[in-house]
Every structure is written in C-alpha cells, then in structure tokens.
Amino acid sequence: MSSVYLRSAGIACAVLVLAGCVARKPAVITEAQPAEPPKPVACAPAQSGDPMIGTWLSNSKPRDVSGDLQSLIVLSADGTMAYETLLKIGRKARPALRETGCWTVADGIYTMRTTKSAGELVDANDPIYLNRYRVEKVEKTKLTLRELKTGGQVVTARRMPPGYRLPY
C-alpha cells in the first residue's frame, strides 16, 4: 500500500509542477523610455548694487563632523551662484561639494537653488538642493546668515577678492 501511496503522491506532484508551468505567462520585457532631460532653470538677476554680490568664504565646525569645513560661495549679479566646500580632517583636505545654480534674497531670506552638482544636472524638485538662510547682517567685508531650520547654525563669511579659489 505504501508503494501505491508513494506513486500517487509522485504523480500528484508532477501534475502540480506541470500545471504551474502551463499557467505561467511569458515574461514581457519593456524598454524603459528615457526620461526627459530637466528643463534648464533661468536665474533672476540680483538687485542692482546688492551688497551680497561677491565671493564669500566661511569656516565652520559642523555638528557631527570631525573636522573643519570651508565653504566658498560666489554670488554673481546675474543671479547665478557657485558653491564649493572643502573638509579638513587633521592634515588631509577633501573636496566635498561643487555646485552651481541660482540665488535670491527676498524679505531677508537668502535662497540657494542648486541646478548642477559635480557638473551634473540635479532634480529641481529634490529639497536637498534648496537651502534657505535668514540674512542676519551684511557688511562690506562680513556676511552673517542663519540656517532656516530648527537649531539652524550661524554661518559667518568674509568677503574674498574676485577669483579666489579654495586651496586643494
């Protein structure tokens, strides 16, 4: 009886396996359509004589980072900006970011919108590429900003000569 039982069980398994094979649909491979390239962002020119136009260098010690962060921001009259950072840990210097985009100041709020990072277009809808700061003070040689988020850090920058670059 056990051999009849085993044969019946074997036939039942074979029928189930074959039924599973028959019921499967063939795989359909569809080619992904290339995404439309992002539309270029047009920057609005800064107000004539805006005191923020220029090259600004800040040195800070960000929270949760063991090192010094140098940030160079170049704000142009045509509303474009370039932003570079250099992280120094001990004697080693590591370039961190190289971004370009647009900047504006409205109602005391400075906004940086990155359009390219490391030379590549970015997703304009990604909030990581939008940074906002309250302008606390703009002097001839000093700029003080505060991040617009809970516990936002104060950023103090000094004006540098046009063409100044971070030392790599």
Short mmCIF file of C-alpha atoms in Angstrom, two decimals:
data_model
loop_
_atom_site.label_atom_id
_atom_site.label_comp_id
_atom_site.label_asym_id
_atom_site.label_seq_id
_atom_site.Cartn_x
_atom_site.Cartn_y
_atom_site.Cartn_z
CA MET A 1 0.00 0.00 0.00
CA SER A 2 2.84 2.33 0.69
CA SER A 3 4.23 1.96 -2.83
CA VAL A 4 0.79 2.83 -4.27
CA TYR A 5 0.64 5.81 -1.96
CA LEU A 6 4.12 6.99 -2.96
CA ARG A 7 3.34 6.56 -6.67
CA SER A 8 0.11 8.52 -6.28
CA ALA A 9 1.90 11.27 -4.37
CA GLY A 10 4.63 11.41 -7.04
CA ILE A 11 2.06 11.68 -9.85
CA ALA A 12 0.16 14.41 -7.95
CA CYS A 13 3.38 16.42 -7.51
CA ALA A 14 4.26 16.02 -11.19
CA VAL A 15 0.78 17.21 -12.20
CA LEU A 16 1.09 20.28 -9.93
CA VAL A 17 4.54 21.16 -11.31
CA LEU A 18 3.32 20.82 -14.90
CA ALA A 19 0.18 22.84 -14.12
CA GLY A 20 2.36 25.59 -12.69
CA CYS A 21 4.46 25.66 -15.85
CA VAL A 22 1.43 25.84 -18.11
CA ALA A 23 -0.15 28.67 -16.11
CA ARG A 24 2.91 30.91 -16.28
CA LYS A 25 2.75 33.87 -18.57
CA PRO A 26 5.78 34.58 -20.71
CA ALA A 27 7.93 37.41 -19.37
CA VAL A 28 7.34 40.68 -21.12
CA ILE A 29 10.41 42.86 -21.42
CA THR A 30 9.71 46.51 -21.94
CA GLU A 31 12.41 49.01 -22.59
CA ALA A 32 12.42 51.96 -20.26
CA GLN A 33 11.70 55.17 -22.03
CA PRO A 34 14.46 57.68 -21.50
CA ALA A 35 13.40 60.38 -19.08
CA GLU A 36 13.06 63.85 -20.47
CA PRO A 37 16.08 65.93 -19.61
CA PRO A 38 15.36 68.51 -16.91
CA LYS A 39 14.50 71.93 -18.20
CA PRO A 40 17.24 74.47 -17.55
CA VAL A 41 16.49 76.88 -14.73
CA ALA A 42 16.71 80.58 -15.55
CA CYS A 43 18.21 82.65 -12.76
CA ALA A 44 16.76 86.07 -11.95
CA PRO A 45 19.35 88.87 -11.77
CA ALA A 46 20.10 90.30 -8.34
CA GLN A 47 19.02 93.81 -7.49
CA SER A 48 21.46 96.41 -8.67
CA GLY A 49 24.11 97.07 -6.02
CA ASP A 50 23.05 94.15 -3.80
CA PRO A 51 25.75 94.00 -1.07
CA MET A 52 25.71 90.18 -1.14
CA ILE A 53 27.15 90.07 -4.66
CA GLY A 54 30.71 88.82 -4.35
CA THR A 55 32.90 85.97 -3.17
CA TRP A 56 32.41 84.76 0.41
CA LEU A 57 34.48 82.28 2.47
CA SER A 58 33.24 80.68 5.67
CA ASN A 59 34.99 78.34 8.09
CA SER A 60 32.88 76.21 10.42
CA LYS A 61 32.79 73.06 12.50
CA PRO A 62 29.52 71.37 11.55
CA ARG A 63 27.73 69.23 14.10
CA ASP A 64 28.56 65.52 13.90
CA VAL A 65 31.61 66.14 11.68
CA SER A 66 35.14 65.74 13.00
CA GLY A 67 36.88 68.44 11.05
CA ASP A 68 36.76 71.96 9.69
CA LEU A 69 34.54 72.84 6.76
CA GLN A 70 35.50 75.66 4.41
CA SER A 71 32.73 76.90 2.12
CA LEU A 72 33.24 79.26 -0.78
CA ILE A 73 30.18 80.94 -2.24
CA VAL A 74 30.37 83.13 -5.33
CA LEU A 75 27.20 85.20 -5.82
CA SER A 76 27.03 86.90 -9.21
CA ALA A 77 24.95 89.91 -10.26
CA ASP A 78 23.17 87.81 -12.90
CA GLY A 79 21.63 85.65 -10.13
CA THR A 80 23.95 82.67 -10.61
CA MET A 81 25.97 81.16 -7.81
CA ALA A 82 28.81 78.71 -7.36
CA TYR A 83 29.30 76.81 -4.12
CA GLU A 84 32.32 74.71 -3.13
CA THR A 85 33.27 73.04 0.10
CA LEU A 86 36.49 71.60 1.44
CA LEU A 87 36.57 69.36 4.51
CA LYS A 88 39.81 69.37 6.51
CA ILE A 89 40.33 66.48 8.90
CA GLY A 90 43.73 66.70 10.52
CA ARG A 91 46.22 67.40 7.74
CA LYS A 92 44.05 65.92 5.00
CA ALA A 93 41.84 68.13 2.86
CA ARG A 94 38.96 66.58 0.96
CA PRO A 95 36.87 68.44 -1.60
CA ALA A 96 33.25 67.72 -0.72
CA LEU A 97 30.81 69.66 -2.92
CA ARG A 98 30.93 71.62 -6.15
CA GLU A 99 27.56 73.03 -7.02
CA THR A 100 26.18 75.76 -9.23
CA GLY A 101 22.75 77.29 -9.51
CA CYS A 102 20.75 80.39 -8.68
CA TRP A 103 20.46 82.65 -5.66
CA THR A 104 17.94 85.22 -4.48
CA VAL A 105 17.26 87.42 -1.48
CA ALA A 106 13.67 88.32 -0.64
CA ASP A 107 12.31 89.66 2.64
CA GLY A 108 15.63 88.99 4.38
CA ILE A 109 15.76 85.35 3.26
CA TYR A 110 18.72 84.20 1.16
CA THR A 111 17.87 81.19 -1.02
CA MET A 112 20.35 78.98 -2.89
CA ARG A 113 18.88 76.65 -5.52
CA THR A 114 21.39 74.13 -6.86
CA THR A 115 20.91 73.20 -10.53
CA LYS A 116 24.14 71.24 -11.05
CA SER A 117 26.19 69.21 -8.62
CA ALA A 118 29.62 67.96 -9.69
CA GLY A 119 28.73 69.15 -13.20
CA GLU A 120 25.56 67.00 -13.44
CA LEU A 121 22.01 68.36 -13.62
CA VAL A 122 20.04 67.68 -10.44
CA ASP A 123 16.36 67.02 -9.77
CA ALA A 124 14.98 70.51 -9.17
CA ASN A 125 12.17 69.03 -7.04
CA ASP A 126 14.55 67.37 -4.57
CA PRO A 127 14.54 69.53 -1.40
CA ILE A 128 18.21 68.77 -0.70
CA TYR A 129 19.10 71.20 -3.49
CA LEU A 130 17.25 74.13 -1.89
CA ASN A 131 18.95 75.92 1.02
CA ARG A 132 17.49 78.90 2.85
CA TYR A 133 19.07 81.26 5.36
CA ARG A 134 17.95 84.34 7.26
CA VAL A 135 20.28 87.24 6.46
CA GLU A 136 21.36 88.47 9.87
CA LYS A 137 23.95 91.04 8.75
CA VAL A 138 25.65 92.14 5.53
CA GLU A 139 28.70 94.34 5.92
CA LYS A 140 31.34 95.35 3.43
CA THR A 141 33.66 92.51 4.48
CA LYS A 142 31.43 90.21 6.56
CA LEU A 143 28.23 88.25 5.95
CA THR A 144 26.23 86.57 8.74
CA LEU A 145 23.47 84.05 7.92
CA ARG A 146 21.36 81.64 9.99
CA GLU A 147 20.01 78.37 8.60
CA LEU A 148 16.21 78.36 8.39
CA LYS A 149 15.61 75.17 10.29
CA THR A 150 15.18 74.25 13.92
CA GLY A 151 18.51 74.71 15.65
CA GLY A 152 19.96 76.23 12.47
CA GLN A 153 23.62 77.10 12.65
CA VAL A 154 25.00 80.59 12.19
CA VAL A 155 27.28 80.94 9.17
CA THR A 156 29.77 83.80 9.17
CA ALA A 157 31.67 84.50 5.95
CA ARG A 158 34.27 87.04 4.96
CA ARG A 159 34.49 88.72 1.59
CA MET A 160 37.31 87.46 -0.59
CA PRO A 161 38.78 89.00 -3.74
CA PRO A 162 37.12 88.07 -7.06
CA GLY A 163 38.63 84.88 -8.48
CA TYR A 164 39.60 83.49 -5.06
CA ARG A 165 39.65 79.64 -5.02
CA LEU A 166 39.74 77.11 -2.20
CA PRO A 167 43.26 75.70 -1.64
CA TYR A 168 43.16 71.99 -2.56
#
